[in-house]
Amino acid sequence: MTRSRIDISVVVPVYNEQGNLPALFARLYPVLDGLRRSYEIIFTNDGSADGTREILAGQHALRPDVTRVIEFNANYGQHMAVMAGFERVRGEVVVTLDADLQNPPEEIPNLLAKIEEGYDCVGGMRQDRQDSLFRRRVSQAVNLVRASLTSIRMTDQGCMLRAYSRNVVDGIVRSGATNTFIPALAYSLARKPTEIPVAHEERHAGTSNYSLYKLIRLNFDLITYFTTAPLQLFTIFAMACSACSFLLVVVLGTRRLVIGPEEGGIFTLFGILFFLISVCMVGIGLIGEYMGRTYQVVRGNTRYHISHILESQNHE
Ligand code: UDP
Ligand code: MG
């Protein structure tokens, strides 16, 4: 099978975006046509329940030369949708962006210009981010944790408007990663990463697909994939706790011998006990997060299942 190489692959994960796709097509295709370079756009339909599937099929019929559609049988999440696109890209440069127009397609030429300068991983830094205060605060907190626990250095890890050289994308695919965070994984594989400011817009239509639960899971993926530091910090904390508890036992034992039986101390003890139990529960949960991910890999379960692919013959 000979795969003809092309210049640019754009990968777009799509989940229940029927209200956004027509506007996305109207802005994305002209930008890419205007580059006068060969390109393809790979949309991964991540198990949408709305009219996304039909709209994507319609677009494929309209522009079969440059449009490819990967259909998942169910919802596997944004990063797995991008991964499925990465496995099939033909472009020398790969660009990712969201389908809800929060990432303006007009920024793509700026990302490509940086790749031309010799960078192999170009991240966007969202200027004047148009998300809720809560989302911005969560990002700040996770940024802080990620920066202190891992060696990944980036300003805006959550921005999906990014460009990668093909080499980095091939590395991501070869890693076989599940439960990962693609911008961070790309950074860890890049030789010369950089960031540029990009505009950020409000979601064109609909609401964010990230529920609080999905957001927590995603951020756990980010931290646990790249470091086991939380486990090590927990052990150190547990050691400090046991040292303090030992001291407490010595103090209480001495008081019992010197002063005799005392009342009231029992509540302090309960307080300490409840605190330590809650710490234990957090630790068990933490171990569970790592265990669960290890189990998934050991079990070798499929990361996602593709029900079918729409692409014209010359794509294969
Ligand atoms: N997305 C996806 N699968 C999901 C959730 C989201 O493919 O399970 C896509 C979604 O269609 C969009 C991008 O990932 O193109 C970002 O999602 P969203 O806008 O909901 O996230 P936010 O901007 O709130 O972080
Ligand atoms: Mg969005």
mmCIF file of C-alpha atoms and ligand atoms in Angstrom:
data_model
loop_
_atom_site.group_PDB
_atom_site.id
_atom_site.type_symbol
_atom_site.label_atom_id
_atom_site.label_comp_id
_atom_site.label_asym_id
_atom_site.label_seq_id
_atom_site.Cartn_x
_atom_site.Cartn_y
_atom_site.Cartn_z
ATOM 1 C CA MET A 1 0.000 0.000 0.000
ATOM 2 C CA THR A 2 1.564 3.270 -1.051
ATOM 3 C CA ARG A 3 0.434 6.269 0.910
ATOM 4 C CA SER A 4 0.956 9.515 -0.888
ATOM 5 C CA ARG A 5 2.221 12.160 1.466
ATOM 6 C CA ILE A 6 0.499 15.507 1.701
ATOM 7 C CA ASP A 7 1.419 18.764 3.451
ATOM 8 C CA ILE A 8 -1.119 19.297 6.210
ATOM 9 C CA SER A 9 -3.522 17.107 8.177
ATOM 10 C CA VAL A 10 -6.103 18.764 10.399
ATOM 11 C CA VAL A 11 -7.637 16.560 13.084
ATOM 12 C CA VAL A 12 -10.951 17.581 14.645
ATOM 13 C CA PRO A 13 -12.683 15.621 17.446
ATOM 14 C CA VAL A 14 -16.454 16.004 17.229
ATOM 15 C CA TYR A 15 -19.035 15.173 19.854
ATOM 16 C CA ASN A 16 -22.606 16.432 19.498
ATOM 17 C CA GLU A 17 -21.635 19.504 17.502
ATOM 18 C CA GLN A 18 -24.435 19.694 14.921
ATOM 19 C CA GLY A 19 -24.972 23.366 15.723
ATOM 20 C CA ASN A 20 -21.323 24.221 15.088
ATOM 21 C CA LEU A 21 -20.256 22.123 12.115
ATOM 22 C CA PRO A 22 -21.737 24.250 9.283
ATOM 23 C CA ALA A 23 -20.053 27.377 10.684
ATOM 24 C CA LEU A 24 -16.813 25.430 11.197
ATOM 25 C CA PHE A 25 -16.818 24.183 7.593
ATOM 26 C CA ALA A 26 -17.514 27.720 6.357
ATOM 27 C CA ARG A 27 -14.385 29.035 8.092
ATOM 28 C CA LEU A 28 -11.978 26.066 8.108
ATOM 29 C CA TYR A 29 -12.025 25.024 4.439
ATOM 30 C CA PRO A 30 -11.394 28.541 3.045
ATOM 31 C CA VAL A 31 -8.430 29.000 5.397
ATOM 32 C CA LEU A 32 -6.881 25.730 4.232
ATOM 33 C CA ASP A 33 -7.741 26.301 0.563
ATOM 34 C CA GLY A 34 -6.054 29.692 0.863
ATOM 35 C CA LEU A 35 -2.750 28.094 1.920
ATOM 36 C CA ARG A 36 -2.334 26.621 -1.562
ATOM 37 C CA ARG A 37 -0.856 23.484 -0.077
ATOM 38 C CA SER A 38 -2.178 19.933 -0.097
ATOM 39 C CA TYR A 39 -4.271 19.120 2.957
ATOM 40 C CA GLU A 40 -6.809 16.778 4.487
ATOM 41 C CA ILE A 41 -9.250 17.201 7.350
ATOM 42 C CA ILE A 42 -9.976 14.191 9.537
ATOM 43 C CA PHE A 43 -13.103 14.455 11.653
ATOM 44 C CA THR A 44 -13.561 11.848 14.367
ATOM 45 C CA ASN A 45 -17.185 11.486 15.375
ATOM 46 C CA ASP A 46 -16.844 10.463 19.014
ATOM 47 C CA GLY A 47 -20.179 8.641 19.323
ATOM 48 C CA SER A 48 -22.390 11.698 18.879
ATOM 49 C CA ALA A 49 -26.094 11.262 19.546
ATOM 50 C CA ASP A 50 -27.279 14.265 17.508
ATOM 51 C CA GLY A 51 -27.142 14.918 13.757
ATOM 52 C CA THR A 52 -23.315 15.136 13.684
ATOM 53 C CA ARG A 53 -22.931 11.883 11.771
ATOM 54 C CA GLU A 54 -25.213 12.957 8.898
ATOM 55 C CA ILE A 55 -23.624 16.416 8.688
ATOM 56 C CA LEU A 56 -20.126 14.915 8.497
ATOM 57 C CA ALA A 57 -21.255 12.417 5.849
ATOM 58 C CA GLY A 58 -22.738 15.315 3.864
ATOM 59 C CA GLN A 59 -19.479 17.240 4.076
ATOM 60 C CA HIS A 60 -17.530 14.178 2.976
ATOM 61 C CA ALA A 61 -19.801 13.889 -0.067
ATOM 62 C CA LEU A 62 -19.233 17.578 -0.799
ATOM 63 C CA ARG A 63 -15.425 17.598 -0.431
ATOM 64 C CA PRO A 64 -14.353 13.928 -0.748
ATOM 65 C CA ASP A 65 -10.898 15.022 -1.947
ATOM 66 C CA VAL A 66 -9.896 16.505 1.395
ATOM 67 C CA THR A 67 -12.398 15.166 3.950
ATOM 68 C CA ARG A 68 -12.132 11.970 5.950
ATOM 69 C CA VAL A 69 -14.499 10.872 8.695
ATOM 70 C CA ILE A 70 -13.788 8.311 11.411
ATOM 71 C CA GLU A 71 -16.872 7.030 13.194
ATOM 72 C CA PHE A 72 -16.543 5.654 16.729
ATOM 73 C CA ASN A 73 -19.240 3.260 17.899
ATOM 74 C CA ALA A 74 -19.447 5.059 21.249
ATOM 75 C CA ASN A 75 -18.046 8.023 23.171
ATOM 76 C CA TYR A 76 -14.368 7.532 24.081
ATOM 77 C CA GLY A 77 -13.425 11.138 24.822
ATOM 78 C CA GLN A 78 -11.737 14.001 23.031
ATOM 79 C CA HIS A 79 -8.165 12.744 23.364
ATOM 80 C CA MET A 80 -8.913 9.268 22.019
ATOM 81 C CA ALA A 81 -10.801 10.897 19.119
ATOM 82 C CA VAL A 82 -7.660 12.887 18.310
ATOM 83 C CA MET A 83 -5.549 9.735 18.688
ATOM 84 C CA ALA A 84 -7.654 7.872 16.100
ATOM 85 C CA GLY A 85 -7.055 10.767 13.711
ATOM 86 C CA PHE A 86 -3.318 10.710 14.466
ATOM 87 C CA GLU A 87 -3.141 7.021 13.583
ATOM 88 C CA ARG A 88 -4.348 7.792 10.083
ATOM 89 C CA VAL A 89 -2.820 11.153 9.197
ATOM 90 C CA ARG A 90 -0.908 11.514 5.935
ATOM 91 C CA GLY A 91 0.289 15.090 6.408
ATOM 92 C CA GLU A 92 3.847 16.223 7.141
ATOM 93 C CA VAL A 93 2.379 18.669 9.650
ATOM 94 C CA VAL A 94 -0.589 17.873 11.849
ATOM 95 C CA VAL A 95 -2.914 20.501 13.308
ATOM 96 C CA THR A 96 -5.569 19.882 15.971
ATOM 97 C CA LEU A 97 -8.486 22.113 16.824
ATOM 98 C CA ASP A 98 -11.889 21.945 18.505
ATOM 99 C CA ALA A 99 -15.099 21.749 16.517
ATOM 100 C CA ASP A 100 -16.985 24.397 18.497
ATOM 101 C CA LEU A 101 -15.063 27.335 16.958
ATOM 102 C CA GLN A 102 -13.477 28.285 20.269
ATOM 103 C CA ASN A 103 -10.213 27.848 18.343
ATOM 104 C CA PRO A 104 -10.385 30.216 15.350
ATOM 105 C CA PRO A 105 -9.284 28.351 12.179
ATOM 106 C CA GLU A 106 -7.801 31.646 10.954
ATOM 107 C CA GLU A 107 -4.923 31.069 13.423
ATOM 108 C CA ILE A 108 -3.734 27.933 11.595
ATOM 109 C CA PRO A 109 -1.347 29.817 9.237
ATOM 110 C CA ASN A 110 0.387 31.326 12.305
ATOM 111 C CA LEU A 111 0.947 27.858 13.785
ATOM 112 C CA LEU A 112 2.283 26.605 10.454
ATOM 113 C CA ALA A 113 4.667 29.556 10.199
ATOM 114 C CA LYS A 114 6.275 28.458 13.487
ATOM 115 C CA ILE A 115 6.668 24.901 12.197
ATOM 116 C CA GLU A 116 8.415 26.346 9.134
ATOM 117 C CA GLU A 117 10.804 28.106 11.511
ATOM 118 C CA GLY A 118 11.916 24.704 12.754
ATOM 119 C CA TYR A 119 9.783 24.098 15.849
ATOM 120 C CA ASP A 120 8.211 20.630 16.012
ATOM 121 C CA CYS A 121 5.442 21.276 18.538
ATOM 122 C CA VAL A 122 3.596 24.590 18.481
ATOM 123 C CA GLY A 123 1.046 25.195 21.218
ATOM 124 C CA GLY A 124 -1.562 27.917 21.328
ATOM 125 C CA MET A 125 -1.905 30.154 24.374
ATOM 126 C CA ARG A 126 -5.481 31.321 24.546
ATOM 127 C CA GLN A 127 -5.650 35.089 24.862
ATOM 128 C CA ASP A 128 -8.638 36.502 26.699
ATOM 129 C CA ARG A 129 -10.030 33.042 27.314
ATOM 130 C CA GLN A 130 -13.802 32.859 26.815
ATOM 131 C CA ASP A 131 -14.653 30.172 29.353
ATOM 132 C CA SER A 132 -16.414 30.282 32.705
ATOM 133 C CA LEU A 133 -14.542 31.568 35.736
ATOM 134 C CA PHE A 134 -14.766 28.089 37.244
ATOM 135 C CA ARG A 135 -13.089 26.482 34.213
ATOM 136 C CA ARG A 136 -10.328 29.086 34.237
ATOM 137 C CA ARG A 137 -9.667 28.544 37.942
ATOM 138 C CA VAL A 138 -9.559 24.747 37.505
ATOM 139 C CA SER A 139 -7.044 25.199 34.676
ATOM 140 C CA GLN A 140 -4.882 27.462 36.828
ATOM 141 C CA ALA A 141 -4.874 24.964 39.697
ATOM 142 C CA VAL A 142 -4.092 21.999 37.452
ATOM 143 C CA ASN A 143 -1.405 24.013 35.668
ATOM 144 C CA LEU A 144 0.230 24.610 39.020
ATOM 145 C CA VAL A 145 0.087 20.936 40.038
ATOM 146 C CA ARG A 146 1.346 19.805 36.628
ATOM 147 C CA ALA A 147 4.201 22.326 36.684
ATOM 148 C CA SER A 148 5.344 21.292 40.156
ATOM 149 C CA LEU A 149 4.995 17.522 39.727
ATOM 150 C CA THR A 150 6.039 16.906 36.120
ATOM 151 C CA SER A 151 8.764 18.162 33.823
ATOM 152 C CA ILE A 152 6.233 19.398 31.293
ATOM 153 C CA ARG A 153 6.572 23.139 30.807
ATOM 154 C CA MET A 154 3.776 24.874 28.977
ATOM 155 C CA THR A 155 1.642 27.919 29.583
ATOM 156 C CA ASP A 156 -1.710 26.672 28.331
ATOM 157 C CA GLN A 157 -1.980 22.895 28.329
ATOM 158 C CA GLY A 158 -5.744 22.918 27.714
ATOM 159 C CA CYS A 159 -5.607 24.717 24.376
ATOM 160 C CA MET A 160 -6.156 22.187 21.593
ATOM 161 C CA LEU A 161 -5.259 24.593 18.806
ATOM 162 C CA ARG A 162 -1.816 23.146 18.101
ATOM 163 C CA ALA A 163 0.497 22.075 15.304
ATOM 164 C CA TYR A 164 2.929 19.170 15.389
ATOM 165 C CA SER A 165 5.524 17.862 13.019
ATOM 166 C CA ARG A 166 4.702 14.396 11.784
ATOM 167 C CA ASN A 167 7.544 12.888 13.756
ATOM 168 C CA VAL A 168 5.964 13.936 17.055
ATOM 169 C CA VAL A 169 2.572 12.580 16.012
ATOM 170 C CA ASP A 170 4.101 9.241 14.999
ATOM 171 C CA GLY A 171 5.736 9.118 18.440
ATOM 172 C CA ILE A 172 2.381 9.690 20.107
ATOM 173 C CA VAL A 173 0.832 6.869 18.091
ATOM 174 C CA ARG A 174 3.729 4.516 18.836
ATOM 175 C CA SER A 175 3.409 5.202 22.568
ATOM 176 C CA GLY A 176 0.096 3.318 22.458
ATOM 177 C CA ALA A 177 -1.094 5.626 25.235
ATOM 178 C CA THR A 178 -4.520 5.294 26.800
ATOM 179 C CA ASN A 179 -5.971 7.795 29.270
ATOM 180 C CA THR A 180 -3.552 10.456 28.217
ATOM 181 C CA PHE A 181 -3.461 14.145 27.568
ATOM 182 C CA ILE A 182 -2.228 14.722 24.046
ATOM 183 C CA PRO A 183 -0.682 18.232 24.311
ATOM 184 C CA ALA A 184 1.431 17.120 27.288
ATOM 185 C CA LEU A 185 2.427 13.836 25.636
ATOM 186 C CA ALA A 186 3.418 15.746 22.494
ATOM 187 C CA TYR A 187 5.501 18.137 24.567
ATOM 188 C CA SER A 188 7.342 15.236 26.198
ATOM 189 C CA LEU A 189 8.226 13.830 22.752
ATOM 190 C CA ALA A 190 9.114 17.114 21.075
ATOM 191 C CA ARG A 191 12.658 18.225 20.337
ATOM 192 C CA LYS A 192 11.958 21.926 20.019
ATOM 193 C CA PRO A 193 8.556 22.984 21.396
ATOM 194 C CA THR A 194 7.210 26.528 21.485
ATOM 195 C CA GLU A 195 4.000 28.441 22.128
ATOM 196 C CA ILE A 196 2.299 31.337 20.389
ATOM 197 C CA PRO A 197 -0.657 33.476 21.475
ATOM 198 C CA VAL A 198 -3.927 32.573 19.746
ATOM 199 C CA ALA A 199 -7.364 34.123 19.887
ATOM 200 C CA HIS A 200 -10.124 32.347 21.769
ATOM 201 C CA GLU A 201 -13.816 32.674 21.049
ATOM 202 C CA GLU A 202 -16.957 31.801 22.879
ATOM 203 C CA ARG A 203 -18.480 28.473 21.993
ATOM 204 C CA HIS A 204 -20.416 29.055 18.759
ATOM 205 C CA ALA A 205 -23.452 26.938 19.773
ATOM 206 C CA GLY A 206 -24.408 24.438 22.466
ATOM 207 C CA THR A 207 -22.665 23.933 25.784
ATOM 208 C CA SER A 208 -19.348 22.390 26.796
ATOM 209 C CA ASN A 209 -19.234 18.600 26.571
ATOM 210 C CA TYR A 210 -17.156 18.462 29.712
ATOM 211 C CA SER A 211 -19.208 17.701 32.786
ATOM 212 C CA LEU A 212 -17.544 18.124 36.169
ATOM 213 C CA TYR A 213 -16.980 14.349 36.267
ATOM 214 C CA LYS A 214 -15.312 14.284 32.830
ATOM 215 C CA LEU A 215 -13.196 17.275 33.812
ATOM 216 C CA ILE A 216 -11.936 15.543 36.958
ATOM 217 C CA ARG A 217 -11.160 12.355 35.011
ATOM 218 C CA LEU A 218 -9.281 14.300 32.334
ATOM 219 C CA ASN A 219 -7.128 16.154 34.831
ATOM 220 C CA PHE A 220 -6.345 12.931 36.691
ATOM 221 C CA ASP A 221 -5.237 11.528 33.320
ATOM 222 C CA LEU A 222 -2.931 14.479 32.844
ATOM 223 C CA ILE A 223 -1.203 14.078 36.208
ATOM 224 C CA THR A 224 -1.141 10.286 36.579
ATOM 225 C CA TYR A 225 0.095 9.625 33.039
ATOM 226 C CA PHE A 226 3.188 11.734 33.490
ATOM 227 C CA THR A 227 4.254 11.177 37.083
ATOM 228 C CA THR A 228 3.912 8.936 40.117
ATOM 229 C CA ALA A 229 4.896 11.846 42.371
ATOM 230 C CA PRO A 230 1.431 11.949 44.050
ATOM 231 C CA LEU A 231 2.006 8.401 45.342
ATOM 232 C CA GLN A 232 5.476 9.278 46.601
ATOM 233 C CA LEU A 233 4.293 12.477 48.269
ATOM 234 C CA PHE A 234 1.549 10.486 49.927
ATOM 235 C CA THR A 235 4.057 8.001 51.353
ATOM 236 C CA ILE A 236 6.176 10.825 52.715
ATOM 237 C CA PHE A 237 3.117 12.432 54.276
ATOM 238 C CA ALA A 238 2.049 9.074 55.747
ATOM 239 C CA MET A 239 5.513 8.663 57.285
ATOM 240 C CA ALA A 240 5.308 12.119 58.851
ATOM 241 C CA CYS A 241 1.848 11.270 60.209
ATOM 242 C CA SER A 242 3.026 8.046 61.809
ATOM 243 C CA ALA A 243 5.961 9.848 63.428
ATOM 244 C CA CYS A 244 3.567 12.449 64.895
ATOM 245 C CA SER A 245 1.146 9.726 66.039
ATOM 246 C CA PHE A 246 4.002 7.948 67.797
ATOM 247 C CA LEU A 247 4.922 11.171 69.599
ATOM 248 C CA LEU A 248 1.286 11.616 70.610
ATOM 249 C CA VAL A 249 1.215 8.118 72.085
ATOM 250 C CA VAL A 250 4.360 8.893 74.084
ATOM 251 C CA VAL A 251 2.891 12.190 75.379
ATOM 252 C CA LEU A 252 -0.470 10.641 76.294
ATOM 253 C CA GLY A 253 1.203 7.636 77.954
ATOM 254 C CA THR A 254 3.456 9.900 80.037
ATOM 255 C CA ARG A 255 0.511 12.094 81.089
ATOM 256 C CA ARG A 256 -1.439 8.981 82.124
ATOM 257 C CA LEU A 257 1.421 7.891 84.349
ATOM 258 C CA VAL A 258 2.205 11.353 85.766
ATOM 259 C CA ILE A 259 -1.221 13.043 86.030
ATOM 260 C CA GLY A 260 -3.471 9.959 86.103
ATOM 261 C CA PRO A 261 -6.775 9.422 84.186
ATOM 262 C CA GLU A 262 -8.022 12.589 82.360
ATOM 263 C CA GLU A 263 -11.422 13.428 80.818
ATOM 264 C CA GLY A 264 -12.057 15.405 77.599
ATOM 265 C CA GLY A 265 -9.008 14.218 75.728
ATOM 266 C CA ILE A 266 -11.137 11.650 73.969
ATOM 267 C CA PHE A 267 -12.614 14.279 71.600
ATOM 268 C CA THR A 268 -9.199 15.491 70.550
ATOM 269 C CA LEU A 269 -8.315 11.900 69.840
ATOM 270 C CA PHE A 270 -11.455 11.499 67.733
ATOM 271 C CA GLY A 271 -10.552 14.625 65.810
ATOM 272 C CA ILE A 272 -7.092 13.290 65.064
ATOM 273 C CA LEU A 273 -8.507 9.874 64.213
ATOM 274 C CA PHE A 274 -11.066 11.238 61.737
ATOM 275 C CA PHE A 275 -8.385 13.289 60.060
ATOM 276 C CA LEU A 276 -6.092 10.294 59.696
ATOM 277 C CA ILE A 277 -8.905 8.101 58.379
ATOM 278 C CA SER A 278 -9.777 10.664 55.736
ATOM 279 C CA VAL A 279 -6.124 10.869 54.736
ATOM 280 C CA CYS A 280 -6.095 7.061 54.384
ATOM 281 C CA MET A 281 -9.177 7.199 52.192
ATOM 282 C CA VAL A 282 -7.581 9.769 49.893
ATOM 283 C CA GLY A 283 -4.515 7.535 49.674
ATOM 284 C CA ILE A 284 -6.572 4.465 48.783
ATOM 285 C CA GLY A 285 -8.358 6.488 46.104
ATOM 286 C CA LEU A 286 -5.046 7.679 44.735
ATOM 287 C CA ILE A 287 -3.662 4.163 44.555
ATOM 288 C CA GLY A 288 -6.928 3.154 42.883
ATOM 289 C CA GLU A 289 -6.431 5.765 40.160
ATOM 290 C CA TYR A 290 -3.042 4.318 39.262
ATOM 291 C CA MET A 291 -4.213 0.719 39.700
ATOM 292 C CA GLY A 292 -7.218 1.231 37.434
ATOM 293 C CA ARG A 293 -5.076 2.656 34.682
ATOM 294 C CA THR A 294 -2.508 -0.116 35.067
ATOM 295 C CA TYR A 295 -5.290 -2.678 34.915
ATOM 296 C CA GLN A 296 -6.648 -1.222 31.704
ATOM 297 C CA VAL A 297 -3.257 -1.472 30.046
ATOM 298 C CA VAL A 298 -2.524 -4.960 31.406
ATOM 299 C CA ARG A 299 -5.941 -6.175 30.298
ATOM 300 C CA GLY A 300 -5.053 -4.823 26.851
ATOM 301 C CA ASN A 301 -8.553 -3.531 26.228
ATOM 302 C CA THR A 302 -9.122 -1.707 22.966
ATOM 303 C CA ARG A 303 -8.783 2.015 23.357
ATOM 304 C CA TYR A 304 -11.677 2.653 21.033
ATOM 305 C CA HIS A 305 -13.669 0.911 18.386
ATOM 306 C CA ILE A 306 -14.168 2.387 14.943
ATOM 307 C CA SER A 307 -17.489 1.455 13.382
ATOM 308 C CA HIS A 308 -16.616 2.777 9.948
ATOM 309 C CA ILE A 309 -14.489 5.262 8.025
ATOM 310 C CA LEU A 310 -15.562 7.558 5.207
ATOM 311 C CA GLU A 311 -12.754 8.330 2.801
ATOM 312 C CA SER A 312 -12.282 8.274 -0.915
ATOM 313 C CA GLN A 313 -10.168 5.620 -2.601
ATOM 314 C CA ASN A 314 -7.074 7.724 -3.080
ATOM 315 C CA HIS A 315 -6.743 8.021 0.668
ATOM 316 C CA GLU A 316 -5.649 4.422 1.003
HETATM 317 N N1 UDP B 1 -15.197 16.271 22.367
HETATM 318 C C1 UDP B 1 -15.109 14.950 21.973
HETATM 319 N N2 UDP B 1 -15.492 13.973 22.862
HETATM 320 C C2 UDP B 1 -15.939 14.269 24.120
HETATM 321 C C3 UDP B 1 -15.976 15.627 24.523
HETATM 322 C C4 UDP B 1 -15.593 16.599 23.616
HETATM 323 O O1 UDP B 1 -14.711 14.655 20.846
HETATM 324 O O2 UDP B 1 -16.275 13.342 24.863
HETATM 325 C C5 UDP B 1 -14.798 17.343 21.412
HETATM 326 C C6 UDP B 1 -15.824 18.436 21.196
HETATM 327 O O3 UDP B 1 -16.734 18.138 20.151
HETATM 328 C C7 UDP B 1 -14.948 19.623 20.848
HETATM 329 C C8 UDP B 1 -13.702 19.379 21.679
HETATM 330 O O4 UDP B 1 -13.682 17.983 21.951
HETATM 331 O O5 UDP B 1 -14.595 19.627 19.482
HETATM 332 C C9 UDP B 1 -13.694 20.194 22.966
HETATM 333 O O6 UDP B 1 -14.863 19.918 23.708
HETATM 334 P P1 UDP B 1 -15.662 21.048 24.497
HETATM 335 O O7 UDP B 1 -15.807 22.272 23.654
HETATM 336 O O8 UDP B 1 -16.926 20.441 24.988
HETATM 337 O O9 UDP B 1 -14.699 21.311 25.718
HETATM 338 P P2 UDP B 1 -14.277 22.686 26.386
HETATM 339 O O10 UDP B 1 -14.057 23.680 25.267
HETATM 340 O O11 UDP B 1 -15.406 23.060 27.269
HETATM 341 O O12 UDP B 1 -13.022 22.334 27.116
HETATM 342 MG MG MG B 2 -15.111 24.147 23.691
#
